[in-house]
mmCIF file of C-alpha atoms and ligand atoms in Angstrom:
data_model
loop_
_atom_site.group_PDB
_atom_site.id
_atom_site.type_symbol
_atom_site.label_atom_id
_atom_site.label_comp_id
_atom_site.label_asym_id
_atom_site.label_seq_id
_atom_site.Cartn_x
_atom_site.Cartn_y
_atom_site.Cartn_z
ATOM 1 C CA MET A 475 24.869 8.665 17.395
ATOM 2 C CA PRO A 476 21.147 7.822 17.167
ATOM 3 C CA VAL A 477 18.670 10.240 18.794
ATOM 4 C CA PRO A 478 16.572 8.579 21.530
ATOM 5 C CA PHE A 479 13.610 6.615 19.969
ATOM 6 C CA SER A 480 10.892 4.138 20.705
ATOM 7 C CA TYR A 481 10.195 1.274 18.223
ATOM 8 C CA THR A 482 7.407 -1.279 18.358
ATOM 9 C CA ILE A 483 8.182 -4.147 16.166
ATOM 10 C CA ASN A 484 5.151 -5.779 14.585
ATOM 11 C CA PRO A 485 5.181 -9.590 14.942
ATOM 12 C CA GLY A 486 4.569 -11.787 11.889
ATOM 13 C CA ARG A 487 6.032 -14.542 9.855
ATOM 14 C CA VAL A 488 7.358 -13.779 6.355
ATOM 15 C CA LEU A 489 8.181 -16.285 3.627
ATOM 16 C CA PHE A 490 9.843 -14.803 0.608
ATOM 17 C CA GLY A 491 10.846 -16.307 -2.758
ATOM 18 C CA PRO A 492 9.738 -17.806 -6.045
ATOM 19 C CA GLY A 493 7.608 -20.888 -5.518
ATOM 20 C CA THR A 494 6.666 -20.102 -1.897
ATOM 21 C CA LEU A 495 3.033 -20.451 -2.790
ATOM 22 C CA ALA A 496 3.599 -24.175 -2.435
ATOM 23 C CA SER A 497 4.001 -23.628 1.348
ATOM 24 C CA VAL A 498 0.431 -22.501 1.945
ATOM 25 C CA ALA A 499 -0.851 -25.926 3.136
ATOM 26 C CA GLU A 500 2.069 -26.288 5.533
ATOM 27 C CA GLU A 501 1.487 -22.765 6.879
ATOM 28 C CA VAL A 502 -2.299 -23.559 7.494
ATOM 29 C CA THR A 503 -1.260 -26.620 9.518
ATOM 30 C CA ARG A 504 1.439 -24.691 11.254
ATOM 31 C CA LEU A 505 -1.201 -22.244 12.536
ATOM 32 C CA GLY A 506 -3.095 -25.155 13.951
ATOM 33 C CA ALA A 507 -5.944 -24.611 11.495
ATOM 34 C CA ARG A 508 -7.809 -27.192 9.342
ATOM 35 C CA ARG A 509 -10.228 -25.265 7.161
ATOM 36 C CA ALA A 510 -9.045 -22.172 5.225
ATOM 37 C CA LEU A 511 -11.467 -19.848 3.431
ATOM 38 C CA VAL A 512 -9.655 -18.570 0.382
ATOM 39 C CA LEU A 513 -10.346 -14.907 -0.572
ATOM 40 C CA SER A 514 -9.958 -13.035 -3.837
ATOM 41 C CA THR A 515 -11.437 -10.469 -6.098
ATOM 42 C CA PRO A 516 -13.809 -11.682 -8.912
ATOM 43 C CA PHE A 517 -10.912 -11.077 -11.355
ATOM 44 C CA GLN A 518 -8.520 -13.385 -9.425
ATOM 45 C CA ARG A 519 -11.172 -16.099 -8.806
ATOM 46 C CA PRO A 520 -9.491 -18.604 -11.119
ATOM 47 C CA ASP A 521 -6.271 -18.305 -9.130
ATOM 48 C CA ALA A 522 -8.201 -18.651 -5.808
ATOM 49 C CA LEU A 523 -9.994 -21.773 -7.109
ATOM 50 C CA ALA A 524 -6.684 -23.272 -8.137
ATOM 51 C CA LEU A 525 -5.179 -22.491 -4.735
ATOM 52 C CA SER A 526 -8.283 -24.042 -2.988
ATOM 53 C CA GLU A 527 -7.801 -27.127 -5.118
ATOM 54 C CA ARG A 528 -4.174 -27.280 -4.124
ATOM 55 C CA LEU A 529 -5.190 -27.071 -0.449
ATOM 56 C CA GLY A 530 -7.442 -30.102 -0.894
ATOM 57 C CA PRO A 531 -9.082 -31.010 2.447
ATOM 58 C CA LEU A 532 -7.553 -27.960 4.110
ATOM 59 C CA SER A 533 -9.781 -25.681 1.991
ATOM 60 C CA ALA A 534 -13.163 -24.555 3.255
ATOM 61 C CA GLY A 535 -13.989 -22.967 -0.088
ATOM 62 C CA VAL A 536 -13.591 -19.680 -1.979
ATOM 63 C CA PHE A 537 -15.088 -16.288 -1.415
ATOM 64 C CA SER A 538 -14.261 -14.075 -4.437
ATOM 65 C CA GLU A 539 -16.206 -10.860 -3.870
ATOM 66 C CA ALA A 540 -13.433 -8.709 -2.450
ATOM 67 C CA THR A 541 -13.576 -5.163 -3.799
ATOM 68 C CA MET A 542 -11.971 -1.778 -3.386
ATOM 69 C CA HIS A 543 -12.386 0.238 -0.131
ATOM 70 C CA THR A 544 -13.572 -2.830 1.913
ATOM 71 C CA PRO A 545 -17.259 -2.081 2.008
ATOM 72 C CA VAL A 546 -18.877 -3.293 5.210
ATOM 73 C CA ASP A 547 -21.709 -5.112 3.334
ATOM 74 C CA VAL A 548 -19.153 -7.238 1.483
ATOM 75 C CA THR A 549 -17.453 -8.030 4.818
ATOM 76 C CA ASP A 550 -20.825 -9.088 6.290
ATOM 77 C CA LYS A 551 -21.280 -11.517 3.336
ATOM 78 C CA ALA A 552 -17.770 -12.834 3.786
ATOM 79 C CA MET A 553 -18.396 -13.362 7.554
ATOM 80 C CA ALA A 554 -21.505 -15.335 6.729
ATOM 81 C CA ALA A 555 -19.522 -17.437 4.166
ATOM 82 C CA TYR A 556 -16.821 -18.019 6.734
ATOM 83 C CA ALA A 557 -19.311 -19.241 9.297
ATOM 84 C CA ALA A 558 -21.239 -21.389 6.798
ATOM 85 C CA ALA A 559 -18.049 -23.046 5.606
ATOM 86 C CA ARG A 560 -16.985 -23.681 9.237
ATOM 87 C CA ALA A 561 -13.604 -22.123 8.403
ATOM 88 C CA ASP A 562 -10.983 -21.595 11.009
ATOM 89 C CA CYS A 563 -8.512 -19.445 9.077
ATOM 90 C CA ILE A 564 -8.213 -17.205 6.053
ATOM 91 C CA VAL A 565 -5.950 -17.449 3.017
ATOM 92 C CA ALA A 566 -6.131 -14.144 1.065
ATOM 93 C CA LEU A 567 -4.684 -14.032 -2.449
ATOM 94 C CA GLY A 568 -4.493 -10.624 -4.122
ATOM 95 C CA GLY A 569 -3.804 -6.916 -3.727
ATOM 96 C CA GLY A 570 -4.741 -4.470 -0.996
ATOM 97 C CA SER A 571 -8.451 -4.907 -1.621
ATOM 98 C CA THR A 572 -8.425 -8.689 -0.956
ATOM 99 C CA ILE A 573 -6.048 -8.281 2.025
ATOM 100 C CA GLY A 574 -8.365 -5.521 3.315
ATOM 101 C CA LEU A 575 -11.235 -7.962 3.349
ATOM 102 C CA SER A 576 -9.098 -10.543 5.160
ATOM 103 C CA LYS A 577 -8.258 -7.979 7.817
ATOM 104 C CA ALA A 578 -11.830 -6.902 8.137
ATOM 105 C CA ILE A 579 -12.872 -10.498 8.885
ATOM 106 C CA ALA A 580 -10.007 -11.027 11.351
ATOM 107 C CA TYR A 581 -10.862 -7.751 13.104
ATOM 108 C CA ARG A 582 -14.377 -9.137 13.749
ATOM 109 C CA ASN A 583 -13.683 -12.746 14.585
ATOM 110 C CA ASP A 584 -9.912 -12.946 15.261
ATOM 111 C CA ALA A 585 -9.351 -15.485 12.418
ATOM 112 C CA PRO A 586 -5.770 -16.195 11.772
ATOM 113 C CA GLN A 587 -4.598 -14.899 8.318
ATOM 114 C CA ILE A 588 -2.210 -16.153 5.682
ATOM 115 C CA VAL A 589 -1.935 -13.425 3.090
ATOM 116 C CA ILE A 590 -0.337 -13.680 -0.316
ATOM 117 C CA PRO A 591 0.096 -10.212 -1.861
ATOM 118 C CA THR A 592 0.067 -9.909 -5.627
ATOM 119 C CA THR A 593 0.547 -6.152 -5.856
ATOM 120 C CA TYR A 594 2.942 -3.705 -4.256
ATOM 121 C CA ALA A 595 0.425 -1.916 -1.976
ATOM 122 C CA GLY A 596 1.993 -3.075 1.254
ATOM 123 C CA SER A 597 -1.113 -3.624 3.381
ATOM 124 C CA GLU A 598 -0.092 -7.180 4.320
ATOM 125 C CA VAL A 599 2.381 -5.991 6.935
ATOM 126 C CA THR A 600 0.333 -3.294 8.658
ATOM 127 C CA PRO A 601 -2.145 -3.491 11.543
ATOM 128 C CA ILE A 602 -4.309 -0.956 9.696
ATOM 129 C CA LEU A 603 -7.729 -1.453 8.162
ATOM 130 C CA GLY A 604 -9.658 1.095 6.099
ATOM 131 C CA GLN A 605 -13.365 0.199 5.531
ATOM 132 C CA THR A 606 -16.355 2.051 4.099
ATOM 133 C CA GLU A 607 -19.962 2.281 5.145
ATOM 134 C CA ASP A 608 -22.561 4.574 3.605
ATOM 135 C CA GLY A 609 -19.792 6.193 1.550
ATOM 136 C CA LEU A 610 -17.772 7.019 4.645
ATOM 137 C CA LYS A 611 -14.252 5.589 5.019
ATOM 138 C CA THR A 612 -12.910 5.012 8.462
ATOM 139 C CA THR A 613 -9.552 3.649 9.532
ATOM 140 C CA VAL A 614 -8.806 1.400 12.471
ATOM 141 C CA ARG A 615 -5.528 0.334 13.876
ATOM 142 C CA HIS A 616 -5.445 -2.836 16.088
ATOM 143 C CA PRO A 617 -2.910 -5.553 16.682
ATOM 144 C CA GLY A 618 -5.492 -8.249 15.727
ATOM 145 C CA ILE A 619 -5.689 -6.833 12.203
ATOM 146 C CA LEU A 620 -2.026 -7.679 11.402
ATOM 147 C CA PRO A 621 -1.800 -10.904 9.335
ATOM 148 C CA GLU A 622 0.002 -13.748 11.072
ATOM 149 C CA VAL A 623 1.799 -15.025 7.892
ATOM 150 C CA VAL A 624 2.726 -13.294 4.723
ATOM 151 C CA ILE A 625 3.886 -15.275 1.667
ATOM 152 C CA TYR A 626 5.665 -13.219 -0.936
ATOM 153 C CA ASP A 627 5.894 -15.297 -4.097
ATOM 154 C CA PRO A 628 7.230 -13.071 -6.929
ATOM 155 C CA ASP A 629 6.047 -15.599 -9.495
ATOM 156 C CA LEU A 630 2.479 -14.372 -8.755
ATOM 157 C CA THR A 631 3.423 -10.885 -9.875
ATOM 158 C CA LEU A 632 4.882 -11.831 -13.255
ATOM 159 C CA ALA A 633 1.569 -11.051 -14.961
ATOM 160 C CA LEU A 634 0.760 -7.907 -12.983
ATOM 161 C CA PRO A 635 0.169 -5.426 -15.871
ATOM 162 C CA VAL A 636 2.982 -2.928 -16.364
ATOM 163 C CA ALA A 637 0.838 0.187 -15.712
ATOM 164 C CA THR A 638 -0.430 -1.333 -12.373
ATOM 165 C CA SER A 639 3.100 -2.431 -11.469
ATOM 166 C CA VAL A 640 4.305 1.166 -11.913
ATOM 167 C CA SER A 641 1.504 2.864 -10.012
ATOM 168 C CA SER A 642 1.527 0.230 -7.265
ATOM 169 C CA GLY A 643 5.419 0.419 -6.982
ATOM 170 C CA LEU A 644 5.228 4.226 -6.646
ATOM 171 C CA ASN A 645 2.430 3.742 -4.039
ATOM 172 C CA ALA A 646 4.908 1.600 -2.086
ATOM 173 C CA MET A 647 7.645 4.232 -2.320
ATOM 174 C CA ALA A 648 5.239 6.820 -0.977
ATOM 175 C CA HIS A 649 5.139 4.893 2.362
ATOM 176 C CA ALA A 650 8.883 4.982 2.617
ATOM 177 C CA VAL A 651 9.245 8.681 1.638
ATOM 178 C CA GLU A 652 6.924 9.705 4.433
ATOM 179 C CA ALA A 653 8.501 7.252 6.904
ATOM 180 C CA LEU A 654 11.756 9.037 6.461
ATOM 181 C CA TYR A 655 10.417 12.274 7.812
ATOM 182 C CA ALA A 656 7.921 10.724 10.286
ATOM 183 C CA ARG A 657 7.911 12.360 13.694
ATOM 184 C CA ASP A 658 8.183 8.875 15.293
ATOM 185 C CA ARG A 659 10.890 7.505 12.908
ATOM 186 C CA ASN A 660 13.764 5.484 14.255
ATOM 187 C CA PRO A 661 17.058 4.328 12.777
ATOM 188 C CA VAL A 662 15.596 0.937 11.801
ATOM 189 C CA SER A 663 12.537 2.366 10.012
ATOM 190 C CA SER A 664 14.737 4.839 8.131
ATOM 191 C CA MET A 665 17.109 2.050 7.018
ATOM 192 C CA LEU A 666 14.188 -0.051 5.827
ATOM 193 C CA ALA A 667 12.662 2.966 4.026
ATOM 194 C CA VAL A 668 15.835 3.754 2.079
ATOM 195 C CA GLU A 669 16.477 0.192 1.130
ATOM 196 C CA GLY A 670 12.852 -0.240 0.060
ATOM 197 C CA VAL A 671 13.012 2.809 -2.242
ATOM 198 C CA ARG A 672 16.333 1.633 -3.599
ATOM 199 C CA ALA A 673 14.986 -1.781 -4.485
ATOM 200 C CA LEU A 674 11.977 -0.290 -6.243
ATOM 201 C CA ARG A 675 13.986 2.363 -7.976
ATOM 202 C CA ASP A 676 16.119 -0.411 -9.512
ATOM 203 C CA ALA A 677 13.308 -2.833 -10.189
ATOM 204 C CA LEU A 678 10.550 -0.764 -11.812
ATOM 205 C CA PRO A 679 12.500 0.333 -14.937
ATOM 206 C CA ALA A 680 13.565 -3.245 -15.435
ATOM 207 C CA ILE A 681 9.878 -4.413 -15.162
ATOM 208 C CA VAL A 682 8.734 -1.779 -17.711
ATOM 209 C CA ALA A 683 11.400 -2.961 -20.134
ATOM 210 C CA GLU A 684 10.681 -6.699 -19.461
ATOM 211 C CA PRO A 685 7.499 -7.394 -17.402
ATOM 212 C CA ARG A 686 8.357 -11.061 -16.800
ATOM 213 C CA ASN A 687 11.853 -10.313 -15.557
ATOM 214 C CA ALA A 688 11.918 -12.672 -12.549
ATOM 215 C CA ALA A 689 14.852 -10.923 -10.798
ATOM 216 C CA ALA A 690 13.220 -7.495 -11.098
ATOM 217 C CA ARG A 691 9.846 -8.927 -9.858
ATOM 218 C CA SER A 692 11.673 -10.295 -6.801
ATOM 219 C CA ASP A 693 13.439 -6.951 -6.120
ATOM 220 C CA ALA A 694 10.107 -5.087 -6.412
ATOM 221 C CA LEU A 695 8.320 -7.378 -3.936
ATOM 222 C CA TYR A 696 11.292 -7.115 -1.587
ATOM 223 C CA GLY A 697 11.007 -3.340 -1.734
ATOM 224 C CA THR A 698 7.301 -3.663 -1.211
ATOM 225 C CA TRP A 699 7.819 -5.580 1.924
ATOM 226 C CA LEU A 700 10.247 -2.975 3.340
ATOM 227 C CA CYS A 701 8.016 -0.010 2.375
ATOM 228 C CA GLY A 702 4.830 -1.773 3.801
ATOM 229 C CA THR A 703 6.777 -2.470 7.008
ATOM 230 C CA VAL A 704 7.541 1.155 7.627
ATOM 231 C CA LEU A 705 3.899 2.092 6.782
ATOM 232 C CA GLY A 706 2.890 -0.300 9.589
ATOM 233 C CA THR A 707 5.537 1.127 12.011
ATOM 234 C CA VAL A 708 5.559 4.956 11.889
ATOM 235 C CA GLY A 709 3.004 7.723 11.242
ATOM 236 C CA MET A 710 2.286 9.115 7.744
ATOM 237 C CA SER A 711 1.957 12.806 6.853
ATOM 238 C CA LEU A 712 0.717 15.208 4.170
ATOM 239 C CA HIS A 713 1.068 12.846 1.202
ATOM 240 C CA HIS A 714 -1.152 10.176 2.736
ATOM 241 C CA LYS A 715 -3.640 12.825 3.995
ATOM 242 C CA LEU A 716 -3.911 14.237 0.425
ATOM 243 C CA CYS A 717 -4.368 10.786 -1.071
ATOM 244 C CA HIS A 718 -7.005 9.740 1.520
ATOM 245 C CA THR A 719 -8.926 12.977 0.757
ATOM 246 C CA LEU A 720 -8.713 12.487 -3.023
ATOM 247 C CA GLY A 721 -9.651 8.766 -2.829
ATOM 248 C CA GLY A 722 -12.270 9.185 -0.128
ATOM 249 C CA SER A 723 -14.107 12.309 -1.268
ATOM 250 C CA PHE A 724 -13.486 12.211 -5.057
ATOM 251 C CA ASN A 725 -13.363 8.505 -5.629
ATOM 252 C CA LEU A 726 -9.929 8.585 -7.298
ATOM 253 C CA PRO A 727 -8.106 5.267 -7.738
ATOM 254 C CA HIS A 728 -5.806 4.409 -4.862
ATOM 255 C CA ALA A 729 -2.330 3.571 -6.407
ATOM 256 C CA GLU A 730 -2.585 5.983 -9.333
ATOM 257 C CA THR A 731 -3.414 8.861 -6.975
ATOM 258 C CA HIS A 732 -0.420 8.026 -4.787
ATOM 259 C CA ALA A 733 1.803 7.878 -7.818
ATOM 260 C CA ILE A 734 0.766 11.333 -9.112
ATOM 261 C CA VAL A 735 0.722 13.156 -5.730
ATOM 262 C CA LEU A 736 4.029 11.773 -4.376
ATOM 263 C CA PRO A 737 6.569 14.057 -6.183
ATOM 264 C CA HIS A 738 4.460 17.124 -5.192
ATOM 265 C CA ALA A 739 4.079 16.167 -1.563
ATOM 266 C CA ALA A 740 7.801 15.330 -1.334
ATOM 267 C CA ALA A 741 8.733 18.705 -2.864
ATOM 268 C CA TYR A 742 6.392 20.427 -0.427
ATOM 269 C CA ASN A 743 8.194 18.901 2.532
ATOM 270 C CA ALA A 744 11.774 18.769 1.126
ATOM 271 C CA GLY A 745 12.904 22.115 2.572
ATOM 272 C CA SER A 746 11.673 21.059 6.060
ATOM 273 C CA ALA A 747 13.159 17.507 5.999
ATOM 274 C CA THR A 748 16.421 18.051 4.071
ATOM 275 C CA GLU A 749 18.560 15.760 6.251
ATOM 276 C CA ALA A 750 15.941 13.021 6.470
ATOM 277 C CA LEU A 751 15.405 12.971 2.727
ATOM 278 C CA ARG A 752 19.027 13.274 1.720
ATOM 279 C CA PRO A 753 19.521 9.497 0.998
ATOM 280 C CA LEU A 754 16.546 9.758 -1.444
ATOM 281 C CA SER A 755 17.990 12.846 -3.192
ATOM 282 C CA GLU A 756 21.161 10.873 -3.692
ATOM 283 C CA LEU A 757 19.194 7.899 -5.049
ATOM 284 C CA PHE A 758 17.370 10.093 -7.520
ATOM 285 C CA GLY A 759 20.197 12.409 -8.293
ATOM 286 C CA GLY A 760 18.873 15.817 -7.248
ATOM 287 C CA PRO A 761 15.892 17.539 -5.554
ATOM 288 C CA ILE A 762 13.547 14.821 -4.389
ATOM 289 C CA GLY A 763 10.289 16.137 -5.898
ATOM 290 C CA ALA A 764 11.756 16.708 -9.364
ATOM 291 C CA GLY A 765 13.655 13.399 -9.113
ATOM 292 C CA LEU A 766 10.565 11.378 -8.264
ATOM 293 C CA TYR A 767 8.636 13.166 -11.037
ATOM 294 C CA ASP A 768 11.277 12.386 -13.655
ATOM 295 C CA PHE A 769 11.382 8.776 -12.450
ATOM 296 C CA ALA A 770 7.603 8.384 -12.791
ATOM 297 C CA ARG A 771 7.578 10.044 -16.205
ATOM 298 C CA ALA A 772 10.354 7.773 -17.461
ATOM 299 C CA LEU A 773 8.288 4.740 -16.348
ATOM 300 C CA GLY A 774 5.269 6.072 -18.366
ATOM 301 C CA ALA A 775 3.184 6.717 -15.240
ATOM 302 C CA SER A 776 0.077 9.046 -15.295
ATOM 303 C CA LEU A 777 1.346 12.418 -14.095
ATOM 304 C CA SER A 778 -1.782 14.517 -13.687
ATOM 305 C CA LEU A 779 -4.892 14.316 -11.497
ATOM 306 C CA LYS A 780 -6.667 15.680 -14.523
ATOM 307 C CA SER A 781 -6.008 12.356 -16.332
ATOM 308 C CA LEU A 782 -7.874 10.561 -13.474
ATOM 309 C CA GLY A 783 -11.018 12.564 -14.167
ATOM 310 C CA LEU A 784 -10.716 15.134 -11.361
ATOM 311 C CA GLN A 785 -12.166 18.491 -12.370
ATOM 312 C CA GLU A 786 -10.277 21.712 -11.831
ATOM 313 C CA SER A 787 -13.299 23.163 -10.126
ATOM 314 C CA GLN A 788 -12.990 20.479 -7.377
ATOM 315 C CA LEU A 789 -9.532 21.609 -6.305
ATOM 316 C CA ASP A 790 -10.692 24.288 -3.882
ATOM 317 C CA LEU A 791 -12.834 21.752 -2.031
ATOM 318 C CA ALA A 792 -9.996 19.231 -2.117
ATOM 319 C CA ALA A 793 -7.628 21.721 -0.563
ATOM 320 C CA ASP A 794 -10.125 22.678 2.161
ATOM 321 C CA LEU A 795 -10.706 19.064 3.074
ATOM 322 C CA ALA A 796 -7.033 18.155 2.988
ATOM 323 C CA VAL A 797 -6.035 20.861 5.478
ATOM 324 C CA LYS A 798 -8.852 19.887 7.936
ATOM 325 C CA ASN A 799 -7.589 17.732 10.781
ATOM 326 C CA PRO A 800 -4.135 17.463 9.154
ATOM 327 C CA TYR A 801 -1.774 14.599 10.029
ATOM 328 C CA TRP A 802 1.440 15.746 11.631
ATOM 329 C CA ASN A 803 3.727 17.060 8.852
ATOM 330 C CA PRO A 804 7.275 18.392 8.964
ATOM 331 C CA ARG A 805 6.232 21.545 7.227
ATOM 332 C CA PRO A 806 3.093 23.459 8.408
ATOM 333 C CA VAL A 807 0.080 22.573 6.250
ATOM 334 C CA GLU A 808 -1.144 25.822 4.786
ATOM 335 C CA CYS A 809 -4.281 25.966 2.695
ATOM 336 C CA GLN A 810 -2.946 28.331 -0.056
ATOM 337 C CA ALA A 811 0.257 26.309 -0.446
ATOM 338 C CA ILE A 812 -1.705 23.076 -0.555
ATOM 339 C CA ARG A 813 -4.067 24.565 -3.166
ATOM 340 C CA GLN A 814 -1.010 25.405 -5.272
ATOM 341 C CA LEU A 815 0.395 21.945 -4.756
ATOM 342 C CA LEU A 816 -2.926 20.418 -5.993
ATOM 343 C CA GLN A 817 -2.909 22.694 -8.963
ATOM 344 C CA ARG A 818 0.505 21.433 -10.066
ATOM 345 C CA ALA A 819 -0.479 17.785 -9.417
ATOM 346 C CA TRP A 820 -3.759 18.392 -11.393
ATOM 347 C CA GLU A 821 -1.844 19.869 -14.314
ATOM 348 C CA GLY A 822 0.973 17.386 -14.038
ATOM 349 C CA THR A 823 3.627 20.153 -13.775
ATOM 350 C CA ARG A 824 7.124 19.124 -12.728
ATOM 351 C CA PRO A 825 7.815 20.163 -9.080
ATOM 352 C CA LEU A 826 10.657 22.660 -8.616
HETATM 353 P P1 NAD B 1060 -6.420 -3.962 -5.658
HETATM 354 O O1 NAD B 1060 -6.186 -4.910 -4.578
HETATM 355 O O2 NAD B 1060 -7.738 -3.262 -5.738
HETATM 356 O O3 NAD B 1060 -6.160 -4.696 -7.094
HETATM 357 C C1 NAD B 1060 -6.460 -3.995 -8.291
HETATM 358 C C2 NAD B 1060 -6.852 -5.019 -9.297
HETATM 359 O O4 NAD B 1060 -5.704 -5.741 -9.754
HETATM 360 C C3 NAD B 1060 -7.849 -6.099 -8.782
HETATM 361 O O5 NAD B 1060 -8.839 -6.373 -9.751
HETATM 362 C C4 NAD B 1060 -6.937 -7.256 -8.493
HETATM 363 O O6 NAD B 1060 -7.653 -8.487 -8.578
HETATM 364 C C5 NAD B 1060 -5.996 -7.190 -9.672
HETATM 365 N N1 NAD B 1060 -4.708 -7.835 -9.409
HETATM 366 C C6 NAD B 1060 -4.058 -7.893 -8.205
HETATM 367 N N2 NAD B 1060 -2.876 -8.603 -8.392
HETATM 368 C C7 NAD B 1060 -2.804 -8.911 -9.647
HETATM 369 C C8 NAD B 1060 -1.808 -9.686 -10.398
HETATM 370 N N3 NAD B 1060 -0.660 -10.102 -9.823
HETATM 371 N N4 NAD B 1060 -2.055 -9.805 -11.723
HETATM 372 C C9 NAD B 1060 -3.112 -9.312 -12.364
HETATM 373 N N5 NAD B 1060 -4.107 -8.626 -11.614
HETATM 374 C C10 NAD B 1060 -3.952 -8.437 -10.337
HETATM 375 O O7 NAD B 1060 -5.321 -2.750 -5.611
HETATM 376 P P2 NAD B 1060 -4.119 -2.403 -4.603
HETATM 377 O O8 NAD B 1060 -3.573 -1.129 -5.068
HETATM 378 O O9 NAD B 1060 -3.258 -3.546 -4.399
HETATM 379 O O10 NAD B 1060 -4.926 -2.134 -3.233
HETATM 380 C C11 NAD B 1060 -5.650 -0.967 -3.018
HETATM 381 C C12 NAD B 1060 -6.422 -1.043 -1.711
HETATM 382 O O11 NAD B 1060 -5.563 -1.407 -0.652
HETATM 383 C C13 NAD B 1060 -7.055 0.319 -1.324
HETATM 384 O O12 NAD B 1060 -8.427 0.047 -0.908
HETATM 385 C C14 NAD B 1060 -6.201 0.777 -0.182
HETATM 386 O O13 NAD B 1060 -6.906 1.611 0.715
HETATM 387 C C15 NAD B 1060 -5.720 -0.528 0.428
HETATM 388 N N6 NAD B 1060 -4.451 -0.407 1.179
HETATM 389 C C16 NAD B 1060 -4.448 -0.565 2.495
HETATM 390 C C17 NAD B 1060 -3.299 -0.484 3.210
HETATM 391 C C18 NAD B 1060 -3.310 -0.727 4.713
HETATM 392 O O14 NAD B 1060 -2.255 -0.735 5.326
HETATM 393 N N7 NAD B 1060 -4.498 -0.783 5.306
HETATM 394 C C19 NAD B 1060 -2.094 -0.191 2.573
HETATM 395 C C20 NAD B 1060 -2.090 -0.045 1.180
HETATM 396 C C21 NAD B 1060 -3.264 -0.141 0.518
#
């Protein structure tokens, strides 16, 4: 029997499948729009130009300066480009950084968004925007931030480098792990979380073995959608707080940091969320922290914060910052235990 719960379902239209990129023009028209500004990073500019060409008269041009952490000055430039192009909707092609820029524009001018994720970050299905100004990262949550349409075309992920696929896939799993023990979880979010982890657990080893494996790429993107959905639905805990601290205050890379910290955060919480995490212990064949660590190691993922350039002398400060204004967590967040957790993550030691 389910315990009483409340569940707010985020609206949004999702198209999934190889070749769905061909639907973009139809989706622009469906939104009642006529001039789409196409967004990308500088690296994905050629893909954005090709998409713009494919849109023909429905394209208002390309803005290809999306970058990590959604800096407000880049958003200001993009807002000016949107106005100058007389655009009336956004088409964002890329990972969490490009989708972050799309959300930042929509947050300011309510532009309708069609987003086409090419990584496994999961931002496309959340009403959450993180942006930075003067080195400070702030997060806003607002219904207007949620993209109206998401197009998941696995063909676009075939060339995602293996190392990025692995770290990004583990980043997606982290949303689901924390969703399972979220205070505001519900039976639907838990179902999505387990299925999302299962899909990625099966897909990532196949992608490492054969990066252009179309079936595995589809499974990984399917898992991404589920894991992103729960990120947008329920609250996150210690793991996300640790990663926000390490990314925000020590400039560590987003997906890789998530991938390294996840087994340690899961191990920290395992004893306080045994029932909630049981489906994952079954998927990984044992204690969840060690299981996730062995999985990441088998995929060739980076295992230590040391390898990302964090200094051991920074761990005290990282622990102090991480326990300040903690997010709700199933196990009390204690400074000394967090410092030990960070030490293990820094060294890359297998959790117990
Ligand atoms: P990213 O978007 O920064 O992409 C990393 C690099 O990979 C970029 O140069 C990009 O152009 C390139 N790339 C993307 N797809 C590719 C592909 N298919 N083939 C080859 N190269 C490709 O990285 P990310 O991890 O997707 O996103 C990280 C950002 O997203 C962070 O800023 C994070 O805070 C944000 N994020 C936000 C949410 C949210 O809900 N608000 C959720 C998850 C992540």
